[in-house]
């Protein structure tokens, strides 16, 4: 099956700093990638849809200036959490959709802890 | 968006079959039925999907009711590695519209497998 990787797998940062998370499709091209957030004991919540070469579409309630998404190539999307605060601590998961097929493949997730 | 209803939790014994139900009474005629599962601290993993007919793959079987208002994921012989949260998700079949490609995760069913 298609493989999606995320880097880093976990990160700890100080409050007020910015953190970048990478999402890569390793063996296929993904015109669309999705970013999710998952708090402990809760389900995944879609944050934004990232399309290669265009601006991301954010879900209602997600601050686009705080969660910067860049999808510069067909295999890479990045999520930058700017000025992170403890309430941003969460499990961030990306997924990539195979071109022309309505199937998504998920990355392993990135655990962000903001002190 | 059409929603799904799943039991909060289910239990099974190892090597026994497991039937995970999902109700989706408001399903659209063009919605696919997807099943994903998530192991602790990992990204979701694709299990199976279908539209109208029952589907089988190496992981599981999907039985879809004739009126498509419910479906059942069948794990033929549960193993300890099958312990996970199982999500039943509806996704539009056709491109176009704001929902295409989006997966809206509910709370899912926590499956516990006993040795």
XYZ file of N, CA, C and O in Angstrom, chain A residues 34 36 38 41-46 49 59 91 93 97 100-109 111, chain B residues 32 34 36 38 41-46 49 87 91-94 100-108:
200
model
N -4.261 16.101 3.824
C -5.127 16.567 4.881
C -4.361 16.570 6.202
O -3.521 15.705 6.453
N -4.894 16.566 10.372
C -5.825 16.303 11.464
C -5.124 16.565 12.797
O -3.912 16.518 12.913
N -5.591 15.368 17.002
C -6.282 14.437 17.886
C -5.819 14.661 19.323
O -4.645 14.469 19.643
N -7.842 10.680 24.024
C -9.132 10.016 24.175
C -10.242 10.646 23.320
O -11.422 10.461 23.599
N -9.839 11.391 22.299
C -10.815 11.956 21.388
C -10.556 11.459 19.974
O -9.535 10.842 19.688
N -11.493 11.752 19.095
C -11.361 11.318 17.712
C -10.530 12.330 16.917
O -10.166 13.383 17.426
N -10.222 11.983 15.700
C -9.481 12.898 14.831
C -10.392 14.032 14.380
O -11.556 13.811 14.026
N -9.828 15.236 14.365
C -10.548 16.399 13.875
C -9.788 16.967 12.684
O -8.600 17.288 12.792
N -10.466 17.104 11.559
C -9.832 17.662 10.370
C -9.542 19.139 10.598
O -10.429 19.890 11.000
N -7.375 21.188 4.533
C -7.115 20.446 3.298
C -6.059 21.211 2.532
O -6.197 22.416 2.294
N -10.702 24.284 8.123
C -12.023 24.007 8.690
C -12.411 25.145 9.636
O -11.563 25.887 10.135
N -1.733 15.387 19.108
C -1.224 14.418 18.135
C -1.664 14.912 16.766
O -2.864 15.019 16.485
N -1.771 14.486 12.736
C -1.719 13.397 11.756
C -2.029 13.955 10.377
O -2.959 14.750 10.214
N -4.058 11.784 -0.304
C -5.014 11.116 -1.177
C -4.334 10.762 -2.496
O -3.696 11.602 -3.117
N -6.684 10.718 -8.311
C -7.809 10.140 -9.041
C -8.504 8.990 -8.305
O -9.427 8.397 -8.847
N -8.075 8.693 -7.111
C -8.723 7.639 -6.333
C -9.108 8.218 -4.984
O -8.296 8.790 -4.283
N -10.343 8.070 -4.610
C -10.813 8.645 -3.361
C -10.429 7.767 -2.176
O -11.286 7.249 -1.461
N -9.115 7.591 -2.004
C -8.612 6.830 -0.858
C -7.516 7.628 -0.186
O -6.723 8.274 -0.849
N -7.503 7.572 1.118
C -6.493 8.296 1.885
C -5.593 7.332 2.631
O -6.044 6.296 3.130
N -4.334 7.721 2.700
C -3.354 6.956 3.464
C -2.762 7.881 4.515
O -2.380 9.003 4.211
N -2.707 7.397 5.725
C -2.341 8.229 6.855
C -0.891 8.064 7.264
O -0.319 6.973 7.159
N -0.321 9.168 7.758
C 0.994 9.105 8.349
C 0.916 8.560 9.758
O -0.181 8.401 10.312
N 2.059 8.321 10.373
C 2.101 7.737 11.717
C 1.797 8.730 12.826
O 1.624 8.339 13.977
N 1.737 10.025 12.474
C 1.428 11.032 13.475
C 2.663 11.660 14.102
O 3.750 11.071 14.109
N 3.635 13.690 17.711
C 3.204 14.090 19.064
C 3.884 15.398 19.418
O 5.099 15.454 19.517
N -19.496 6.406 -0.439
C -18.780 5.188 -0.115
C -18.832 4.965 1.406
O -18.931 5.909 2.178
N -16.485 3.641 4.296
C -15.089 3.337 4.583
C -14.961 2.832 6.005
O -15.648 3.294 6.912
N -11.783 2.454 8.782
C -10.396 2.623 9.182
C -10.266 2.146 10.619
O -11.243 2.105 11.364
N -7.518 2.494 14.162
C -6.392 3.217 14.731
C -5.896 2.504 15.980
O -6.648 2.339 16.947
N -1.586 5.516 19.627
C -0.445 6.356 19.245
C 0.014 6.139 17.808
O 1.194 6.321 17.489
N -0.901 5.752 16.943
C -0.581 5.593 15.530
C -1.622 6.302 14.678
O -2.701 6.638 15.148
N -1.276 6.542 13.429
C -2.249 7.096 12.509
C -3.242 6.030 12.092
O -2.968 4.837 12.205
N -4.409 6.435 11.622
C -5.405 5.452 11.164
C -4.875 4.597 10.023
O -4.046 5.029 9.237
N -5.407 3.401 9.969
C -5.023 2.447 8.934
C -6.269 2.056 8.147
O -7.314 1.737 8.722
N -6.169 2.086 6.831
C -7.290 1.685 5.981
C -7.598 0.210 6.191
O -6.695 -0.630 6.258
N -13.358 -0.690 2.126
C -14.428 0.221 1.768
C -15.334 -0.438 0.733
O -14.924 -1.397 0.048
N -13.268 2.886 12.965
C -14.093 4.000 12.519
C -14.833 3.640 11.232
O -14.225 3.162 10.265
N -17.993 8.721 2.745
C -17.267 9.688 1.941
C -17.880 9.767 0.553
O -18.155 8.731 -0.059
N -18.096 10.976 0.057
C -18.719 11.122 -1.261
C -17.907 10.445 -2.349
O -16.681 10.484 -2.356
N -18.617 9.860 -3.282
C -17.980 9.100 -4.343
C -17.412 9.990 -5.426
O -16.371 9.701 -6.010
N -18.110 11.093 -5.694
C -17.764 11.873 -6.864
C -17.040 13.153 -6.499
O -17.309 13.774 -5.469
N -15.870 16.293 -0.946
C -15.135 15.250 -1.637
C -13.772 15.042 -1.014
O -13.001 15.965 -0.845
N -13.480 13.780 -0.694
C -12.180 13.452 -0.140
C -12.091 13.622 1.348
O -11.175 13.095 1.981
N -13.005 14.355 1.953
C -12.915 14.564 3.393
C -13.424 13.337 4.142
O -14.424 12.739 3.771
N -12.722 12.984 5.189
C -13.156 11.920 6.071
C -13.498 12.550 7.418
O -12.648 13.159 8.054
N -14.742 12.403 7.828
C -15.171 12.932 9.118
C -15.230 11.787 10.109
O -16.072 10.887 9.991
N -14.333 11.810 11.065
C -14.227 10.729 12.035
C -15.200 10.942 13.182
O -15.239 12.008 13.773
N -15.966 9.905 13.494
C -16.784 9.912 14.698
C -15.963 9.357 15.852
O -14.732 9.352 15.799
N -16.648 8.878 16.877
C -15.945 8.357 18.055
C -15.460 6.929 17.856
O -14.568 6.471 18.553
N -16.056 6.221 16.901
C -15.605 4.867 16.623
C -15.978 3.859 17.698
O -16.598 4.192 18.717
